[in-house]
Coordinates of C-alpha atoms and ligand atoms in Angstrom, one line a residue:
M20 CA -49.0 -42.4 -168.7
L21 CA -52.1 -44.0 -167.1
P22 CA -54.9 -45.2 -169.3
L23 CA -57.7 -42.7 -169.5
I24 CA -61.3 -43.4 -168.5
S25 CA -63.4 -42.6 -171.4
S26 CA -62.8 -43.1 -175.2
C27 CA -59.9 -41.0 -175.1
A28 CA -58.2 -44.2 -173.9
S29 CA -57.5 -45.3 -177.4
R30 CA -55.2 -42.1 -178.4
T31 CA -51.8 -41.6 -178.3
K32 CA -50.4 -39.3 -175.8
S33 CA -49.0 -36.7 -178.5
T34 CA -53.0 -36.8 -180.1
I35 CA -54.7 -35.8 -177.1
V36 CA -55.7 -32.0 -177.0
A37 CA -56.8 -29.8 -174.5
S38 CA -61.2 -30.6 -174.6
D39 CA -60.2 -34.1 -174.9
L40 CA -58.4 -34.2 -171.2
Q41 CA -59.5 -37.1 -168.8
I42 CA -58.9 -38.4 -165.7
L43 CA -56.8 -41.1 -165.2
K44 CA -58.0 -44.9 -164.8
T45 CA -56.5 -46.9 -162.4
G46 CA -57.9 -49.4 -159.6
D47 CA -59.8 -47.0 -157.6
S48 CA -61.3 -43.6 -159.3
R49 CA -60.4 -42.4 -156.4
S50 CA -56.8 -42.2 -157.3
N51 CA -57.7 -39.0 -159.2
E52 CA -59.1 -37.8 -156.4
N53 CA -55.7 -35.4 -156.1
L54 CA -52.8 -34.3 -157.9
H55 CA -50.0 -36.1 -156.0
L56 CA -51.6 -39.0 -155.4
T57 CA -52.3 -39.7 -159.4
T58 CA -48.8 -38.9 -159.5
L59 CA -47.5 -41.3 -157.2
H60 CA -50.0 -44.0 -159.8
L61 CA -48.5 -43.1 -162.5
I62 CA -45.1 -43.5 -160.9
M63 CA -45.7 -47.3 -159.5
L64 CA -47.0 -48.1 -163.3
R65 CA -43.7 -46.8 -165.1
Q66 CA -42.0 -49.0 -162.4
H67 CA -44.4 -52.4 -163.0
N68 CA -43.4 -51.5 -166.2
R69 CA -39.7 -51.4 -166.1
I70 CA -39.6 -54.4 -163.6
A71 CA -42.0 -56.5 -166.3
G72 CA -38.7 -55.5 -168.5
E73 CA -36.3 -56.6 -166.2
L74 CA -37.9 -60.2 -166.0
A75 CA -38.4 -60.5 -169.2
K76 CA -34.4 -60.2 -169.7
V77 CA -33.7 -62.5 -167.1
S78 CA -36.5 -65.4 -167.7
P79 CA -37.0 -65.0 -171.7
H80 CA -39.4 -68.3 -171.2
W81 CA -42.1 -66.7 -169.5
D82 CA -45.3 -65.9 -170.7
D83 CA -46.9 -62.5 -170.6
E84 CA -49.6 -63.8 -167.6
R85 CA -46.7 -64.9 -166.0
L86 CA -44.6 -62.0 -166.2
Y87 CA -47.7 -59.7 -165.1
Q88 CA -48.3 -61.6 -162.1
E89 CA -44.7 -61.9 -160.9
T90 CA -44.0 -58.3 -161.8
K91 CA -47.4 -57.5 -159.6
R92 CA -46.2 -59.0 -156.8
I93 CA -42.4 -57.7 -156.7
V94 CA -44.5 -54.1 -156.8
T95 CA -46.5 -54.8 -154.3
A96 CA -44.0 -55.9 -151.9
Q97 CA -41.9 -52.6 -153.0
L98 CA -44.9 -50.7 -151.8
Q99 CA -45.3 -52.2 -149.0
H100 CA -41.9 -52.1 -148.2
V101 CA -42.0 -48.5 -148.5
T102 CA -45.4 -48.1 -146.5
Y103 CA -44.2 -50.0 -143.4
Q104 CA -40.6 -48.5 -143.6
E105 CA -41.1 -44.8 -144.8
L106 CA -44.5 -44.4 -143.2
L107 CA -45.1 -47.1 -140.5
E108 CA -42.2 -46.8 -138.6
P109 CA -42.0 -43.0 -138.0
L110 CA -45.5 -43.2 -137.4
L111 CA -46.3 -45.6 -135.3
G112 CA -42.5 -45.8 -133.1
Q113 CA -40.1 -48.4 -133.3
E114 CA -41.6 -49.3 -129.8
I115 CA -44.8 -49.8 -131.0
M116 CA -43.3 -51.7 -134.6
D117 CA -41.1 -53.9 -132.7
R118 CA -44.6 -55.0 -129.8
Y119 CA -46.3 -56.1 -132.6
N120 CA -43.8 -57.6 -134.8
L121 CA -43.5 -54.9 -137.7
T122 CA -40.1 -54.3 -137.8
L123 CA -38.6 -55.3 -141.3
L124 CA -35.8 -57.5 -141.3
D125 CA -32.9 -56.0 -142.0
E126 CA -32.1 -58.5 -144.8
G127 CA -33.3 -61.9 -145.6
F128 CA -37.0 -62.4 -145.9
L129 CA -39.6 -62.9 -143.0
T130 CA -41.4 -66.0 -142.8
A131 CA -44.5 -65.3 -140.4
Y132 CA -47.1 -65.2 -143.2
D133 CA -50.5 -66.8 -141.5
E134 CA -53.2 -67.4 -144.2
N135 CA -56.0 -67.9 -141.9
L136 CA -55.6 -64.5 -141.0
D137 CA -58.5 -62.3 -142.5
P138 CA -56.6 -59.1 -143.7
T139 CA -60.1 -57.8 -144.4
V140 CA -59.6 -53.7 -143.4
A141 CA -61.7 -53.0 -140.3
N142 CA -64.7 -50.9 -140.3
S143 CA -63.2 -48.6 -137.5
F144 CA -60.0 -47.9 -139.3
A145 CA -61.3 -47.0 -142.7
T146 CA -63.6 -44.8 -141.4
A147 CA -62.3 -43.1 -138.6
A148 CA -58.7 -44.1 -137.4
F149 CA -57.3 -44.0 -140.6
R150 CA -58.8 -40.5 -141.6
F151 CA -56.6 -39.1 -138.9
A152 CA -54.7 -38.1 -142.0
H153 CA -56.6 -35.5 -143.2
S154 CA -55.9 -33.2 -140.4
L155 CA -52.4 -33.4 -141.5
L156 CA -53.4 -32.1 -145.0
P157 CA -51.7 -28.5 -145.9
G158 CA -54.1 -25.5 -147.1
L159 CA -50.9 -24.7 -149.5
M160 CA -49.3 -26.6 -151.7
R161 CA -45.7 -25.8 -153.1
S162 CA -46.6 -25.1 -157.0
Y163 CA -45.7 -27.3 -159.4
E164 CA -46.4 -24.7 -162.5
T165 CA -42.8 -22.9 -161.5
T166 CA -39.6 -24.1 -160.1
S167 CA -39.6 -20.9 -157.8
P168 CA -39.6 -21.1 -154.0
G169 CA -42.0 -18.7 -153.3
S170 CA -44.6 -19.9 -155.5
W171 CA -47.7 -21.4 -154.2
M172 CA -50.9 -22.7 -154.6
L173 CA -54.4 -23.6 -152.6
L174 CA -55.0 -27.7 -151.9
R175 CA -58.4 -27.5 -153.8
K176 CA -56.4 -26.7 -157.0
V177 CA -55.0 -30.1 -157.0
L178 CA -58.0 -31.9 -156.0
F179 CA -59.4 -33.8 -159.3
N180 CA -57.2 -32.1 -161.3
P181 CA -54.9 -34.5 -162.7
F182 CA -54.7 -32.7 -166.0
P183 CA -51.2 -31.1 -165.2
L184 CA -50.1 -34.6 -165.9
Y185 CA -50.9 -34.0 -169.6
S186 CA -47.9 -31.6 -170.2
S187 CA -45.0 -32.7 -170.8
G188 CA -41.9 -32.2 -167.7
S189 CA -44.5 -31.5 -165.5
L190 CA -43.8 -34.7 -163.2
D191 CA -40.9 -33.6 -162.1
R192 CA -42.2 -30.7 -161.2
I193 CA -45.6 -32.3 -159.6
L194 CA -43.0 -34.7 -157.8
Q195 CA -40.9 -31.8 -156.4
S196 CA -44.4 -30.4 -155.3
A197 CA -44.7 -32.8 -153.2
I198 CA -41.5 -33.3 -152.2
K199 CA -41.3 -29.6 -150.6
T200 CA -44.8 -29.2 -149.4
D201 CA -44.9 -29.5 -145.6
V202 CA -47.8 -31.4 -144.2
Q203 CA -49.5 -30.4 -140.9
K204 CA -49.1 -32.0 -137.4
T205 CA -52.4 -34.3 -136.4
N206 CA -54.4 -32.4 -134.5
R207 CA -58.1 -30.8 -134.3
F208 CA -57.4 -28.8 -136.3
F209 CA -58.4 -29.0 -140.4
T210 CA -57.3 -26.8 -143.4
T211 CA -60.5 -25.0 -144.8
E212 CA -59.5 -26.0 -148.1
V213 CA -61.3 -29.0 -147.1
T214 CA -63.7 -27.7 -144.4
Q215 CA -65.4 -25.3 -146.7
H216 CA -63.5 -26.0 -150.0
L217 CA -63.4 -29.5 -150.4
F218 CA -63.7 -30.5 -154.5
E219 CA -65.6 -26.9 -154.5
E220 CA -66.2 -26.1 -158.4
P221 CA -64.0 -23.3 -160.1
Q222 CA -65.2 -19.8 -159.5
N223 CA -65.3 -17.6 -163.2
E224 CA -66.7 -14.1 -163.5
T225 CA -69.9 -15.9 -165.2
S226 CA -70.7 -18.7 -163.0
P227 CA -71.7 -17.8 -159.2
K228 CA -69.7 -19.5 -156.5
K229 CA -70.2 -23.1 -155.7
C230 CA -70.1 -24.2 -152.3
G231 CA -67.5 -26.2 -151.0
L232 CA -67.5 -29.5 -148.9
D233 CA -66.8 -30.0 -145.7
L234 CA -64.5 -33.4 -145.0
V235 CA -64.8 -33.5 -141.0
S236 CA -68.3 -33.3 -141.6
L237 CA -68.7 -36.1 -144.4
N238 CA -65.9 -38.0 -142.0
I239 CA -68.2 -37.6 -138.7
Q240 CA -71.2 -38.7 -140.8
R241 CA -69.6 -41.5 -142.2
G242 CA -69.3 -42.7 -139.0
R243 CA -72.4 -42.7 -138.1
D244 CA -73.5 -44.5 -141.4
H245 CA -71.3 -47.4 -140.6
G246 CA -72.7 -47.7 -136.8
L247 CA -69.4 -47.1 -135.5
P248 CA -69.8 -46.8 -131.8
G249 CA -68.6 -43.9 -129.7
Y250 CA -65.3 -43.1 -128.2
V251 CA -66.2 -44.5 -124.8
K252 CA -67.3 -47.4 -126.2
W253 CA -64.0 -48.0 -128.0
L254 CA -61.7 -47.4 -124.6
E255 CA -64.0 -50.1 -123.4
H256 CA -63.5 -52.4 -126.0
C257 CA -59.7 -51.7 -125.8
G258 CA -59.7 -52.8 -122.1
L259 CA -59.8 -49.4 -121.0
P260 CA -61.4 -48.1 -118.2
R261 CA -64.6 -46.3 -118.9
P262 CA -64.2 -42.8 -118.4
E263 CA -67.0 -41.4 -116.4
Q264 CA -66.7 -37.7 -116.1
F265 CA -64.5 -35.8 -119.3
K266 CA -61.8 -35.2 -116.9
D267 CA -61.0 -39.4 -117.1
L268 CA -60.0 -38.3 -120.6
S269 CA -57.4 -35.9 -119.5
G270 CA -54.0 -37.5 -120.4
L271 CA -55.6 -39.2 -123.2
I272 CA -56.9 -35.7 -124.6
D273 CA -55.0 -32.9 -124.2
E274 CA -56.5 -30.3 -121.8
E275 CA -57.7 -27.4 -124.4
S276 CA -59.0 -30.2 -126.4
L277 CA -60.9 -31.5 -123.6
K278 CA -62.5 -28.1 -122.7
A279 CA -63.3 -27.8 -126.5
M280 CA -65.1 -30.8 -126.6
K281 CA -66.9 -29.8 -123.3
L282 CA -68.9 -27.6 -125.0
L283 CA -69.8 -29.1 -127.5
Y284 CA -70.8 -32.8 -126.0
D285 CA -73.0 -33.0 -122.8
T286 CA -72.2 -36.0 -122.2
L287 CA -69.5 -38.5 -122.7
D288 CA -71.4 -41.1 -124.9
Y289 CA -72.2 -38.3 -127.7
I290 CA -68.1 -37.9 -128.4
R291 CA -67.8 -39.6 -131.9
K292 CA -64.7 -41.9 -132.5
M293 CA -63.4 -39.8 -135.3
T294 CA -63.8 -36.8 -133.4
A295 CA -62.1 -38.2 -130.5
S296 CA -59.2 -39.3 -132.9
V297 CA -58.3 -36.6 -134.5
Y298 CA -58.8 -34.4 -131.1
D299 CA -56.7 -37.0 -129.2
A300 CA -53.6 -34.3 -130.6
G301 CA -50.4 -35.7 -131.1
S302 CA -51.2 -39.9 -130.0
V303 CA -52.6 -41.3 -133.0
V304 CA -50.8 -44.1 -131.6
R305 CA -52.8 -44.4 -128.4
V306 CA -55.6 -46.7 -127.5
E307 CA -58.3 -45.5 -130.2
L308 CA -56.2 -45.5 -133.0
E309 CA -53.3 -47.9 -132.2
L310 CA -55.3 -50.9 -132.3
P311 CA -56.9 -51.2 -135.8
F312 CA -54.1 -49.5 -136.7
V313 CA -51.8 -52.1 -135.9
Y314 CA -54.1 -54.9 -136.5
D315 CA -54.6 -53.9 -139.9
T316 CA -51.0 -53.2 -140.6
K317 CA -50.1 -56.3 -139.1
Y318 CA -52.4 -58.5 -141.3
T319 CA -51.5 -56.8 -144.2
I320 CA -47.6 -57.1 -143.2
M321 CA -48.7 -61.1 -143.2
E322 CA -49.2 -61.0 -146.7
F323 CA -46.9 -58.7 -147.4
R324 CA -44.0 -61.4 -146.2
P325 CA -44.4 -64.3 -148.8
I326 CA -44.0 -62.3 -151.7
I327 CA -40.9 -61.7 -151.0
S328 CA -40.0 -64.8 -149.3
R329 CA -41.8 -67.2 -151.9
S330 CA -40.7 -65.3 -154.6
N331 CA -39.3 -66.9 -157.4
V332 CA -37.4 -64.3 -158.4
S333 CA -33.5 -65.0 -159.3
E334 CA -30.0 -63.6 -157.6
D335 CA -30.1 -60.5 -159.8
L336 CA -33.9 -59.7 -159.1
A337 CA -32.7 -58.9 -155.2
L338 CA -31.7 -55.5 -156.6
I339 CA -34.5 -54.4 -157.7
L340 CA -36.2 -55.8 -154.4
N341 CA -33.9 -53.8 -152.6
I342 CA -35.0 -50.4 -152.0
S343 CA -33.0 -49.6 -148.7
R344 CA -34.1 -46.9 -146.8
D345 CA -34.0 -44.3 -149.5
L346 CA -36.9 -44.3 -152.0
Y347 CA -36.1 -43.9 -155.5
I348 CA -38.8 -42.5 -157.6
M349 CA -38.1 -42.8 -160.9
D350 CA -39.2 -41.0 -164.1
F351 CA -38.7 -43.4 -167.2
E352 CA -40.1 -40.8 -169.7
D353 CA -37.8 -38.1 -168.6
K354 CA -34.7 -39.6 -167.2
N355 CA -34.9 -37.8 -164.1
Y356 CA -34.1 -39.9 -161.0
F357 CA -35.5 -38.4 -157.6
N358 CA -33.7 -39.6 -154.7
L359 CA -36.0 -38.9 -151.8
R360 CA -33.7 -38.9 -148.5
Q361 CA -35.9 -38.8 -145.5
A362 CA -34.6 -35.4 -145.1
D363 CA -36.5 -34.4 -148.1
L364 CA -39.3 -36.2 -146.8
N365 CA -40.7 -33.4 -145.3
S366 CA -44.2 -34.8 -145.1
V367 CA -42.3 -37.8 -143.4
C368 CA -40.5 -35.4 -141.2
N369 CA -43.4 -33.2 -140.3
I370 CA -45.3 -36.1 -139.1
Y371 CA -43.1 -37.1 -136.1
S372 CA -40.0 -36.2 -135.1
P373 CA -37.9 -39.4 -135.0
A374 CA -35.6 -38.7 -132.5
V375 CA -35.6 -36.6 -129.5
Y376 CA -33.3 -34.3 -130.0
T377 CA -30.5 -33.7 -127.5
C378 CA -28.2 -30.9 -127.0
S379 CA -25.4 -33.1 -129.2
N380 CA -27.2 -33.5 -131.8
L381 CA -28.4 -29.9 -132.4
E382 CA -27.2 -27.8 -135.0
P383 CA -24.4 -25.3 -133.3
T384 CA -27.1 -22.4 -134.4
L385 CA -29.5 -23.8 -132.0
K386 CA -27.1 -24.7 -129.3
P387 CA -26.5 -22.9 -125.8
I388 CA -24.8 -19.6 -126.0
A389 CA -24.4 -19.3 -122.1
G390 CA -23.4 -23.1 -122.4
E391 CA -26.5 -24.1 -120.7
C392 CA -28.7 -26.5 -122.5
F393 CA -30.8 -24.7 -124.9
L394 CA -33.4 -27.5 -124.9
N395 CA -33.4 -27.4 -120.7
Q396 CA -34.1 -23.7 -121.3
L397 CA -36.9 -24.3 -123.2
F398 CA -38.2 -27.2 -122.0
G399 CA -36.9 -27.9 -118.4
S400 CA -36.3 -31.6 -118.4
R401 CA -38.3 -32.3 -121.2
E402 CA -34.8 -33.5 -122.6
T403 CA -35.2 -36.4 -120.8
E404 CA -38.1 -37.9 -122.0
S405 CA -37.6 -41.1 -124.2
K406 CA -40.2 -40.0 -127.2
P407 CA -42.4 -37.5 -128.3
D408 CA -45.7 -37.8 -129.0
F409 CA -46.6 -39.2 -132.7
G410 CA -47.8 -36.6 -134.6
S411 CA -46.3 -33.7 -133.4
C412 CA -44.4 -31.7 -136.3
P413 CA -41.2 -31.7 -134.0
I414 CA -41.9 -27.8 -133.3
L415 CA -40.3 -25.1 -131.5
A416 CA -41.7 -24.4 -128.5
L417 CA -43.9 -21.9 -128.9
R418 CA -46.2 -24.1 -126.6
L419 CA -46.7 -21.4 -123.9
S420 CA -47.2 -18.6 -126.2
K421 CA -50.0 -16.1 -126.6
P422 CA -48.6 -14.7 -130.0
I423 CA -49.9 -11.4 -131.2
F424 CA -49.7 -9.6 -135.0
Y425 CA -48.9 -6.2 -135.0
K426 CA -50.4 -5.2 -138.7
M427 CA -47.8 -2.8 -139.6
A428 CA -48.3 0.6 -141.1
D429 CA -46.6 -0.7 -144.1
G430 CA -49.2 -3.8 -144.2
S431 CA -46.9 -5.7 -143.1
L432 CA -47.2 -8.1 -140.0
L433 CA -44.7 -8.8 -137.2
Y434 CA -45.7 -11.5 -135.2
Q435 CA -44.6 -11.2 -131.2
A436 CA -43.9 -14.6 -129.5
P437 CA -42.8 -15.3 -125.9
K438 CA -39.3 -14.0 -125.2
Q439 CA -38.2 -16.8 -122.8
V440 CA -39.4 -19.5 -125.9
L441 CA -37.8 -18.3 -128.5
S442 CA -35.2 -16.7 -126.8
K443 CA -31.2 -17.8 -128.9
V444 CA -33.2 -19.5 -131.6
Q445 CA -32.3 -18.7 -135.1
C446 CA -33.7 -19.5 -138.4
R447 CA -31.7 -22.8 -139.8
E448 CA -32.5 -21.2 -143.1
P449 CA -33.1 -17.3 -143.1
V450 CA -34.4 -16.9 -147.0
S451 CA -37.4 -17.3 -148.6
K452 CA -39.0 -19.5 -146.8
T453 CA -42.8 -19.1 -145.3
I454 CA -45.0 -18.7 -142.7
S455 CA -48.4 -19.3 -143.6
I456 CA -51.2 -17.9 -141.3
L457 CA -55.2 -19.0 -141.4
L458 CA -57.0 -16.2 -140.8
F459 CA -60.9 -17.4 -139.2
D460 CA -63.5 -17.8 -141.8
K461 CA -60.8 -16.0 -144.1
G462 CA -58.6 -18.0 -145.5
I463 CA -54.6 -18.6 -145.6
I464 CA -52.6 -15.4 -146.0
T465 CA -49.1 -16.3 -147.0
I466 CA -46.4 -14.0 -145.8
N467 CA -43.0 -14.3 -147.4
S468 CA -40.4 -13.5 -144.7
P469 CA -37.1 -13.8 -146.6
Q470 CA -35.8 -11.7 -143.4
C471 CA -37.4 -13.8 -141.1
S472 CA -35.4 -13.7 -138.0
I473 CA -36.2 -15.2 -134.7
N474 CA -34.0 -13.5 -132.1
A475 CA -33.3 -12.9 -128.9
S476 CA -36.4 -10.7 -128.0
G477 CA -38.3 -13.6 -129.5
F478 CA -40.0 -11.9 -132.6
I479 CA -40.1 -13.3 -135.9
F480 CA -40.1 -10.7 -138.6
A481 CA -41.7 -10.5 -141.5
P482 CA -41.4 -7.3 -143.1
S483 CA -41.5 -8.2 -146.8
T484 CA -44.2 -8.8 -148.8
I485 CA -47.2 -10.1 -148.2
N486 CA -49.3 -12.4 -150.3
S487 CA -52.8 -12.6 -149.9
D488 CA -54.8 -15.3 -152.3
A489 CA -55.9 -12.3 -153.9
E490 CA -59.1 -14.7 -155.1
M491 CA -60.4 -15.2 -151.9
F492 CA -59.0 -12.9 -149.5
P493 CA -57.7 -9.5 -150.3
L494 CA -55.5 -8.9 -147.8
R495 CA -58.0 -5.9 -145.8
D496 CA -58.1 -5.0 -142.6
I497 CA -57.4 -8.0 -140.6
I498 CA -57.5 -6.2 -137.4
G499 CA -59.9 -7.9 -134.9
Q500 CA -59.3 -11.2 -136.8
G501 CA -58.8 -14.1 -134.9
F502 CA -56.0 -16.0 -136.7
K503 CA -54.2 -19.6 -136.2
I504 CA -50.7 -19.6 -137.2
D505 CA -48.6 -22.7 -138.6
F506 CA -45.7 -22.8 -138.1
P507 CA -43.7 -24.7 -140.9
C508 CA -40.8 -27.0 -139.8
W509 CA -38.0 -24.6 -140.6
V510 CA -38.6 -22.6 -137.9
T511 CA -39.2 -25.9 -135.7
D512 CA -38.0 -28.7 -137.1
R513 CA -34.9 -29.2 -134.3
L514 CA -37.0 -29.7 -131.5
L515 CA -39.3 -31.7 -129.2
A516 CA -43.0 -32.1 -130.3
V517 CA -44.9 -29.2 -129.5
P518 CA -48.5 -27.6 -131.2
S519 CA -47.3 -25.6 -134.3
R520 CA -50.9 -24.1 -134.5
H521 CA -51.8 -21.4 -132.3
T522 CA -54.7 -19.1 -132.5
G523 CA -54.5 -15.1 -131.3
L524 CA -55.7 -11.8 -132.8
V525 CA -54.5 -9.8 -134.9
R526 CA -54.3 -6.3 -132.8
D527 CA -53.4 -3.0 -134.7
A528 CA -50.0 -1.5 -134.4
S529 CA -51.0 2.0 -134.0
E530 CA -50.6 1.0 -129.8
L531 CA -46.7 0.9 -131.5
T532 CA -46.9 3.8 -133.6
D533 CA -43.2 4.4 -133.3
F534 CA -42.4 0.8 -133.3
A535 CA -44.2 1.0 -136.8
G536 CA -41.8 4.2 -138.0
A537 CA -38.6 2.1 -136.5
L538 CA -39.7 -0.6 -138.4
H539 CA -39.9 1.4 -142.0
D540 CA -36.3 2.6 -141.3
L541 CA -35.1 -0.9 -140.2
E542 CA -36.6 -2.8 -143.1
R543 CA -34.7 -0.2 -145.3
S544 CA -31.3 -0.4 -143.5
Q545 CA -31.8 -4.1 -143.4
E546 CA -28.8 -4.4 -140.7
N547 CA -28.5 -6.9 -138.0
D548 CA -27.4 -4.7 -135.4
G549 CA -30.4 -2.2 -135.7
Y550 CA -32.5 -5.0 -136.1
N551 CA -32.0 -6.1 -132.8
R552 CA -31.9 -2.8 -131.5
Y553 CA -35.4 -1.8 -132.6
I554 CA -36.8 -5.4 -131.7
N555 CA -35.8 -4.9 -128.3
F556 CA -37.0 -1.3 -128.2
A557 CA -40.1 -3.2 -130.1
Y558 CA -40.4 -5.4 -127.3
Q559 CA -40.3 -3.2 -124.5
S560 CA -43.2 -1.0 -126.4
S561 CA -45.4 -3.6 -126.7
W562 CA -46.8 -2.9 -123.0
T563 CA -50.2 -2.9 -122.8
P564 CA -52.6 -0.2 -121.4
I565 CA -53.7 -2.3 -118.4
T566 CA -49.9 -3.2 -117.9
M567 CA -49.5 0.6 -118.4
M568 CA -52.4 1.1 -115.7
G569 CA -51.2 -1.6 -113.6
L570 CA -47.4 0.4 -113.5
L571 CA -49.4 3.5 -113.0
I572 CA -51.0 2.0 -109.7
V573 CA -48.2 0.7 -108.4
I574 CA -46.5 4.1 -109.3
L575 CA -48.8 5.8 -106.9
I576 CA -49.5 3.5 -104.2
A577 CA -45.9 3.7 -104.1
M578 CA -46.0 7.4 -104.2
G579 CA -48.6 7.5 -101.5
A580 CA -46.4 5.3 -99.3
V581 CA -43.5 7.7 -99.3
V582 CA -45.9 10.9 -98.3
A583 CA -47.1 8.8 -95.6
F584 CA -43.6 8.0 -94.6
R585 CA -43.2 12.1 -94.3
R586 CA -45.9 12.8 -93.1
K587 CA -45.3 10.4 -90.0
K588 CA -41.5 11.7 -89.1
P589 CA -42.7 15.1 -87.2
T590 CA -44.8 12.4 -85.2
A591 CA -41.7 10.3 -84.3
K592 CA -40.0 13.1 -83.5
L593 CA -42.0 14.4 -81.0
D594 CA -42.1 11.5 -79.0
L595 CA -38.1 11.9 -78.5
P596 CA -37.0 13.1 -75.3
P597 CA -35.6 17.2 -75.7
P598 CA -32.2 17.7 -76.5
L599 CA -30.5 18.3 -73.4
V600 CA -28.6 21.4 -74.1
Ligands
HEM809 C1 -56.1 -34.0 -150.5 C2 -56.0 -34.9 -149.8 C3 -57.1 -35.6 -149.2 C4 -58.5 -35.3 -149.6 C5 -58.9 -34.5 -150.4 C6 -59.3 -36.2 -149.0 C7 -60.6 -36.8 -149.4 C8 -61.5 -37.9 -148.7 C9 -63.1 -37.8 -149.0 C10 -63.8 -37.1 -149.5 C11 -62.9 -39.2 -148.0 C12 -64.8 -39.4 -148.1 C13 -65.0 -38.6 -147.2 C14 -66.9 -39.6 -146.8 O1 -67.6 -39.7 -147.4 O2 -67.0 -40.6 -145.7 C15 -62.2 -39.4 -148.0 C16 -62.0 -40.9 -147.7 C17 -61.0 -41.5 -146.1 N1 -59.3 -41.2 -146.9 FE1 -59.1 -38.9 -147.5 N2 -58.5 -37.5 -148.5 C18 -57.5 -37.2 -148.8 C19 -56.1 -37.9 -148.1 C20 -56.3 -38.7 -147.1 C21 -55.0 -39.5 -146.5 C22 -53.3 -38.6 -146.7 C23 -55.2 -40.5 -145.9 C24 -54.6 -41.5 -145.4 C25 -53.2 -41.4 -145.1 C26 -56.6 -40.6 -145.9 C27 -57.8 -41.2 -145.9 C28 -59.0 -41.8 -145.9 C29 -59.5 -43.3 -145.6 C30 -58.8 -43.9 -144.9 C31 -60.8 -42.7 -146.2 C32 -61.6 -43.7 -146.1 C33 -61.6 -44.7 -147.2 C34 -62.7 -45.7 -147.3 O3 -63.7 -46.0 -146.5 O4 -62.7 -46.5 -148.2 N3 -57.4 -39.5 -147.4 N4 -60.9 -38.9 -148.0

């Protein structure tokens, strides 16, 4: 266990009682800021002790200080190795890694250490650029309290809460919770868990509700405190032409975000760097983040390289250093081993699509039914693009959609996505997956959708119970509420990078009365055929009154034309010469 911050430090774990629980001591008090972070600190501490033990065996003549220093160098190197290989590479992309000579060697030691370089973290990096990750934070985390698949907890509950680590066996569950929690993509959306409930005090019946902080405001304000120049200045600093109008930023910032920015800012000069960093969705590696990011990481690796190359360790210890692509997190206390393979690292896979998926590497279920490439059907020629933008969860093509949720009579929700986009897509794992919907100003509602299916008509069907967090947002009437929806990777993780979050309006399904009845029947029968038929029916039924009016007008015009044509006919006859009889 990590040492405790208070007088509890002298006690052994077994003597600690609930009232004694303290936050844990590391090099930085912020390590208690969230449970997963604290857990990683704990793991690294155990790794330190394990390696020190190994070193003591092979070098019994080393004193404590030497053991400590050598171990520290190895653990630092391991951590940096993991960071460069498992985080930076997917984050920045191979091209940038290579361009700045950041790619780790397959074997041997790097020798590019330059002790004259100043590795200090740049102000702009800490105060804006690297905070991009705040937009990755999910509102819901997999619960560590139970291993049942549909169990979630609000992010706020893991903040400054290292206490679960006190219970025996909890480390495994907390790691599972971290591994299985999807992060969001980098964009201008932030979970209300950090914009409204950051470090909010727990409420109970006797204490009034305490107000949470807003992390985004803090970030922007911190930029001002630190005197960061505005975004435009930053672009100039990076050698780019000075944008004069908002439209000059297109290409750097997507159109939708630009529109939103125009509403906020009278002039370009007011755009804060932090704002731009997250508004510039999907392009963390582009100028405004690339430079500080790369400079900092480059300097850091310069430090890292000699740690390996100068390290005075014997051949045997190469084994300790050899932490390949798979990261093994070892819980030495509980003797459990977690092999965090790349595929399991949702947090990384979700940030970035590691490769452009082509027809050949798509899963069979996603392959075209009619022979034509499925990806091309969805994205036109996008398949030929060399690399997806950074920051995008490889999300199914919902970009074109204007999704609408229908609240059904039984309280379930139905999501309608555009037919052309979702056609022929099936859920990869159709059971026990969750779609999170963030209702504006209301919080998060989780729809468990064990029968989830996206079928040829483009519906995601979420018929089962809707779990709202009773504490915060009892699922009352959500009709008329705006919503944002996050589609997690299970829907999307095989395809190109497109936004994973959408906004729309929840509509009343009374427009679809028959539909609601049919939905009920369908739920009971749960037969695929019936489901497909039903969905097709639903799709037709989803015509809006405006569409109906339009259709009516077209019919009336057509009828008018027919009547006019008929009336004209006798006149034409009159012009004919009389019969020759
Ligand atoms: C639950 C997750 C997180 C929470 C609650 C959180 C919260 C915070 C808070 C409250 C601050 C200080 C804001 C201020 O007053 O200026 C901060 C700073 C920062 N955060 Fe986060 N953060 C989280 C995750 C992350 C992640 C994943 C990253 C990057 C990968 C990150 C990067 C940073 C950086 C670089 C700073 C500035 C640190 C400094 O200036 O020394 N944060 N965060």
